[in-house]
Amino acid sequence: MSALFLDIKSAFPSVVLEWLVHDMRKRGVPKQYTDWIAHKVSGRRTTLKFDGYESEPVMLSKGIDQGCPLSGMVFQFYNSDLVDTTGSDSSEDAIAFMDDTLLLEWFRSTQIQYRIRVLHAEHYIS
């Protein structure tokens, strides 16, 4: 058995909105919901505050809200292609929760190396 444990670095701040909407639509989420998500995370700004200093507002070009309960659910759509990399072959399985993923394979360790290359090509592993 081979196991590969993945923790996606900076998962929520790294979400690209266009890809998220695409992944949600691909999974059958109605357009009215994906439009609402896009509106919710578009046009956000942040400032840096420390030692009495406050920066000018900076536009956020990607990411979903770290503390929002909805973010965990929508990230599952964003991360779903990673789980789908396992085939219907009974020797493969994948489990994902938020930014943690476990890929399992029985017997054929060369196949998991192929999966790693596929994931790397899809920008899941940096």
Coordinates of N, CA and C in Angstrom, one line a residue:
M1 N 0.9 -1.2 0.0 CA 0.0 0.0 0.0 C 0.9 1.2 0.0
S2 N 0.5 2.2 -0.8 CA 1.2 3.5 -0.8 C 0.2 4.5 -0.3
A3 N 0.7 5.5 0.5 CA -0.2 6.6 1.0 C 0.5 7.9 0.8
L4 N -0.2 8.9 0.3 CA 0.4 10.2 0.1 C -0.6 11.2 0.9
F5 N 0.0 11.9 1.9 CA -0.7 12.8 2.6 C -0.4 14.2 2.1
L6 N -1.4 15.0 1.8 CA -1.2 16.3 1.2 C -1.9 17.4 2.1
D7 N -1.2 18.4 2.4 CA -1.8 19.6 3.1 C -1.5 20.8 2.1
I8 N -2.6 21.3 1.6 CA -2.4 22.3 0.6 C -2.0 23.6 1.3
K9 N -0.9 24.2 0.9 CA -0.3 25.4 1.5 C -1.2 26.6 1.2
S10 N -1.5 27.4 2.2 CA -2.3 28.6 2.0 C -3.5 28.4 1.2
A11 N -4.3 27.3 1.5 CA -5.4 26.9 0.7 C -6.4 28.0 0.5
F12 N -7.0 28.5 1.5 CA -8.1 29.5 1.3 C -7.6 30.8 0.6
P13 N -6.4 31.4 1.1 CA -6.0 32.6 0.4 C -5.6 32.4 -1.1
S14 N -5.3 31.1 -1.5 CA -4.8 30.9 -2.8 C -5.9 30.6 -3.9
V15 N -7.2 30.5 -3.4 CA -8.3 30.2 -4.3 C -8.4 31.2 -5.4
V16 N -8.4 30.8 -6.7 CA -8.7 31.7 -7.8 C -10.2 31.6 -8.1
L17 N -10.8 32.8 -8.0 CA -12.3 32.9 -8.1 C -12.8 32.3 -9.4
E18 N -12.2 32.5 -10.5 CA -12.7 32.0 -11.8 C -12.7 30.5 -11.8
W19 N -11.6 29.9 -11.2 CA -11.6 28.4 -11.1 C -12.6 27.9 -10.2
L20 N -12.8 28.6 -9.0 CA -13.8 28.1 -8.1 C -15.2 28.1 -8.7
V21 N -15.5 29.2 -9.4 CA -16.9 29.2 -10.0 C -17.0 28.1 -11.1
H22 N -15.9 27.9 -11.9 CA -15.9 26.9 -12.9 C -16.1 25.5 -12.2
D23 N -15.4 25.2 -11.2 CA -15.5 23.9 -10.5 C -16.9 23.7 -9.9
M24 N -17.5 24.8 -9.3 CA -18.8 24.7 -8.8 C -19.9 24.4 -9.9
R25 N -19.7 25.1 -11.0 CA -20.7 24.9 -12.1 C -20.5 23.5 -12.7
K26 N -19.3 23.1 -12.8 CA -19.0 21.7 -13.3 C -19.7 20.6 -12.4
R27 N -19.8 20.9 -11.1 CA -20.5 20.0 -10.2 C -22.0 20.2 -10.1
G28 N -22.5 21.1 -10.9 CA -24.0 21.3 -10.9 C -24.5 22.3 -10.0
V29 N -23.7 23.2 -9.4 CA -24.2 24.2 -8.5 C -24.9 25.3 -9.4
P30 N -26.1 25.7 -9.1 CA -26.8 26.6 -9.9 C -26.1 28.0 -10.0
K31 N -26.2 28.6 -11.2 CA -25.6 29.9 -11.5 C -25.9 30.9 -10.4
Q32 N -27.1 31.0 -9.9 CA -27.5 32.0 -8.9 C -26.6 31.9 -7.7
Y33 N -26.2 30.7 -7.3 CA -25.3 30.5 -6.2 C -23.8 30.8 -6.5
T34 N -23.4 30.4 -7.7 CA -22.0 30.8 -8.0 C -21.9 32.3 -8.2
D35 N -22.9 32.9 -8.8 CA -22.9 34.4 -8.9 C -22.8 35.0 -7.5
W36 N -23.6 34.5 -6.6 CA -23.5 35.1 -5.2 C -22.2 34.9 -4.6
I37 N -21.5 33.7 -4.7 CA -20.2 33.5 -4.2 C -19.2 34.5 -4.9
A38 N -19.3 34.6 -6.2 CA -18.4 35.5 -6.9 C -18.6 37.0 -6.4
H39 N -19.8 37.4 -6.2 CA -20.1 38.7 -5.6 C -19.5 38.9 -4.2
K40 N -19.7 37.8 -3.4 CA -19.2 37.9 -2.0 C -17.7 38.0 -1.9
V41 N -16.9 37.4 -2.8 CA -15.5 37.5 -2.6 C -14.8 38.4 -3.6
S42 N -15.6 39.1 -4.4 CA -15.0 40.1 -5.4 C -14.9 41.4 -4.7
G43 N -13.9 42.2 -5.1 CA -13.7 43.6 -4.6 C -13.3 43.7 -3.2
R44 N -12.8 42.7 -2.6 CA -12.4 42.7 -1.2 C -11.0 43.5 -1.0
R45 N -10.9 44.1 0.1 CA -9.6 44.9 0.4 C -9.2 44.5 1.8
T46 N -7.9 44.7 2.0 CA -7.4 44.5 3.4 C -6.4 45.6 3.7
T47 N -6.1 45.8 5.0 CA -5.0 46.7 5.4 C -4.1 46.0 6.3
L48 N -2.9 46.4 6.4 CA -2.0 45.9 7.4 C -1.8 46.8 8.5
K49 N -1.9 46.3 9.8 CA -1.8 47.2 11.0 C -0.8 46.5 11.9
F50 N 0.2 47.3 12.3 CA 1.2 46.9 13.3 C 2.0 48.0 13.8
D51 N 2.3 48.0 15.1 CA 3.1 49.0 15.7 C 2.6 50.5 15.4
G52 N 1.3 50.7 15.4 CA 0.8 52.0 15.2 C 0.7 52.4 13.7
Y53 N 1.2 51.5 12.8 CA 1.2 51.8 11.4 C -0.1 51.1 10.8
E54 N -0.7 51.8 9.8 CA -1.8 51.2 9.0 C -1.5 51.5 7.6
S55 N -1.5 50.5 6.8 CA -1.3 50.7 5.3 C -2.5 51.2 4.6
E56 N -2.3 51.6 3.4 CA -3.4 51.9 2.5 C -4.2 50.6 2.2
P57 N -5.4 50.7 1.9 CA -6.1 49.4 1.5 C -5.5 48.8 0.3
V58 N -5.4 47.5 0.3 CA -4.8 46.7 -0.8 C -5.9 45.8 -1.3
M59 N -6.1 45.8 -2.6 CA -7.1 44.9 -3.2 C -6.7 43.5 -3.2
L60 N -7.6 42.6 -2.8 CA -7.3 41.1 -2.8 C -7.8 40.6 -4.1
S61 N -6.8 40.0 -4.9 CA -7.2 39.5 -6.2 C -7.6 38.0 -6.2
K62 N -7.4 37.3 -5.1 CA -7.8 35.9 -5.0 C -8.1 35.6 -3.5
G63 N -8.6 34.4 -3.3 CA -8.8 33.9 -1.9 C -10.2 33.9 -1.5
I64 N -10.5 33.1 -0.5 CA -11.9 33.1 0.1 C -11.6 33.4 1.6
D65 N -12.7 33.8 2.3 CA -12.5 34.2 3.7 C -12.2 33.0 4.6
Q66 N -11.1 33.2 5.4 CA -10.6 32.1 6.2 C -11.6 31.7 7.3
G67 N -12.3 32.7 7.9 CA -13.1 32.3 9.1 C -14.6 32.1 8.7
C68 N -14.9 32.2 7.5 CA -16.3 32.0 7.1 C -16.7 30.6 7.0
P69 N -17.8 30.1 7.6 CA -18.2 28.7 7.5 C -18.5 28.2 6.1
L70 N -18.9 29.2 5.2 CA -19.1 28.8 3.8 C -17.8 28.5 3.1
S71 N -16.7 29.0 3.5 CA -15.5 28.8 2.8 C -15.1 27.3 2.8
G72 N -15.3 26.6 3.9 CA -14.9 25.2 3.9 C -15.8 24.4 2.9
M73 N -17.0 24.8 2.8 CA -17.9 24.1 1.8 C -17.5 24.4 0.4
V74 N -17.3 25.6 0.1 CA -16.9 25.9 -1.3 C -15.5 25.4 -1.7
F75 N -14.6 25.4 -0.7 CA -13.3 24.8 -1.0 C -13.4 23.4 -1.4
Q76 N -14.3 22.6 -0.9 CA -14.5 21.2 -1.3 C -14.7 21.1 -2.8
F77 N -15.5 22.1 -3.4 CA -15.6 22.1 -4.8 C -14.3 22.4 -5.5
Y78 N -13.6 23.4 -5.0 CA -12.3 23.8 -5.6 C -11.3 22.6 -5.5
N79 N -11.4 21.8 -4.5 CA -10.4 20.7 -4.3 C -10.9 19.4 -4.9
S80 N -12.1 19.4 -5.4 CA -12.7 18.1 -5.8 C -12.0 17.4 -7.0
D81 N -11.3 18.2 -7.9 CA -10.6 17.5 -8.9 C -9.4 16.7 -8.4
L82 N -8.9 17.1 -7.3 CA -7.8 16.4 -6.6 C -8.3 15.0 -6.2
V83 N -9.5 14.9 -5.7 CA -10.0 13.6 -5.3 C -10.4 12.8 -6.5
D84 N -10.8 13.5 -7.6 CA -11.2 12.8 -8.8 C -10.0 12.2 -9.6
T85 N -8.8 12.5 -9.2 CA -7.7 11.9 -9.9 C -7.6 10.4 -9.7
T86 N -8.2 9.9 -8.7 CA -8.3 8.5 -8.5 C -9.3 7.9 -9.5
G87 N -8.9 6.8 -10.1 CA -9.8 6.2 -11.1 C -10.8 5.3 -10.4
S88 N -11.6 4.7 -11.2 CA -12.6 3.8 -10.7 C -12.0 2.4 -10.3
D89 N -10.7 2.3 -10.6 CA -10.0 1.1 -10.2 C -10.1 0.9 -8.7
S90 N -10.4 -0.3 -8.3 CA -10.6 -0.6 -6.9 C -9.3 -0.5 -6.0
S91 N -8.2 -0.3 -6.7 CA -6.9 -0.2 -5.9 C -6.5 1.2 -5.6
E92 N -7.4 2.2 -5.9 CA -7.1 3.6 -5.6 C -8.3 4.2 -4.8
D93 N -7.9 5.1 -3.9 CA -8.9 5.8 -3.1 C -8.4 7.2 -2.7
A94 N -9.3 8.1 -2.4 CA -8.8 9.4 -2.0 C -9.9 9.9 -1.0
I95 N -9.4 10.6 0.0 CA -10.2 11.3 1.0 C -9.7 12.7 1.2
A96 N -10.7 13.6 1.2 CA -10.3 15.0 1.3 C -11.2 15.7 2.3
F97 N -10.6 16.6 3.2 CA -11.3 17.4 4.1 C -10.6 18.8 4.1
M98 N -11.3 19.8 3.7 CA -10.7 21.1 3.6 C -9.5 21.1 2.8
D99 N -8.3 21.4 3.4 CA -7.1 21.4 2.6 C -6.2 20.2 2.8
D100 N -6.7 19.2 3.5 CA -6.0 18.0 3.7 C -6.6 16.8 2.8
T101 N -5.6 16.2 2.2 CA -6.1 15.1 1.3 C -5.2 13.9 1.5
L102 N -5.8 12.7 1.4 CA -5.1 11.4 1.5 C -5.3 10.6 0.3
L103 N -4.3 10.3 -0.4 CA -4.4 9.4 -1.6 C -3.8 8.1 -1.2
L104 N -4.6 7.0 -1.5 CA -4.2 5.7 -1.2 C -4.2 4.8 -2.5
E105 N -3.2 3.9 -2.5 CA -3.2 3.0 -3.6 C -2.6 1.7 -3.1
W106 N -3.3 0.6 -3.5 CA -2.9 -0.7 -3.1 C -2.1 -1.3 -4.3
F107 N -1.0 -1.9 -4.0 CA -0.2 -2.8 -4.9 C 0.7 -2.1 -5.9
R108 N 0.2 -1.1 -6.6 CA 1.0 -0.5 -7.7 C 1.5 0.9 -7.3
S109 N 2.7 0.9 -6.8 CA 3.3 2.2 -6.3 C 3.7 3.1 -7.5
T110 N 3.9 2.6 -8.7 CA 4.2 3.4 -9.8 C 3.1 4.3 -10.2
Q111 N 1.9 3.9 -9.9 CA 0.7 4.6 -10.3 C 0.6 5.9 -9.4
I112 N 1.0 5.8 -8.2 CA 0.9 7.0 -7.3 C 1.9 8.1 -7.8
Q113 N 3.0 7.6 -8.3 CA 4.0 8.6 -8.9 C 3.4 9.3 -10.1
Y114 N 2.7 8.6 -10.9 CA 1.9 9.2 -12.0 C 1.0 10.2 -11.5
R115 N 0.2 9.9 -10.4 CA -0.8 10.8 -9.9 C -0.1 12.1 -9.4
I116 N 1.1 12.0 -8.8 CA 1.8 13.1 -8.3 C 2.2 14.0 -9.5
R117 N 2.6 13.5 -10.5 CA 2.9 14.3 -11.7 C 1.7 15.0 -12.3
V118 N 0.5 14.3 -12.3 CA -0.7 14.9 -12.7 C -1.1 16.1 -11.8
L119 N -1.0 15.9 -10.5 CA -1.3 16.9 -9.6 C -0.4 18.1 -9.8
H120 N 0.8 17.9 -9.9 CA 1.8 18.9 -10.1 C 1.5 19.7 -11.4
A121 N 1.1 19.0 -12.4 CA 0.8 19.7 -13.7 C -0.5 20.6 -13.5
E122 N -1.4 20.2 -12.6 CA -2.6 21.0 -12.4 C -2.4 22.0 -11.3
H123 N -1.2 22.2 -10.8 CA -0.9 23.3 -9.9 C -1.5 23.1 -8.5
Y124 N -1.7 21.8 -8.1 CA -2.1 21.5 -6.8 C -0.9 21.4 -5.8
I125 N 0.2 21.0 -6.3 CA 1.4 20.9 -5.5 C 2.4 22.0 -6.0
S126 N 2.9 22.8 -5.1 CA 3.8 23.9 -5.6 C 5.2 23.5 -5.2

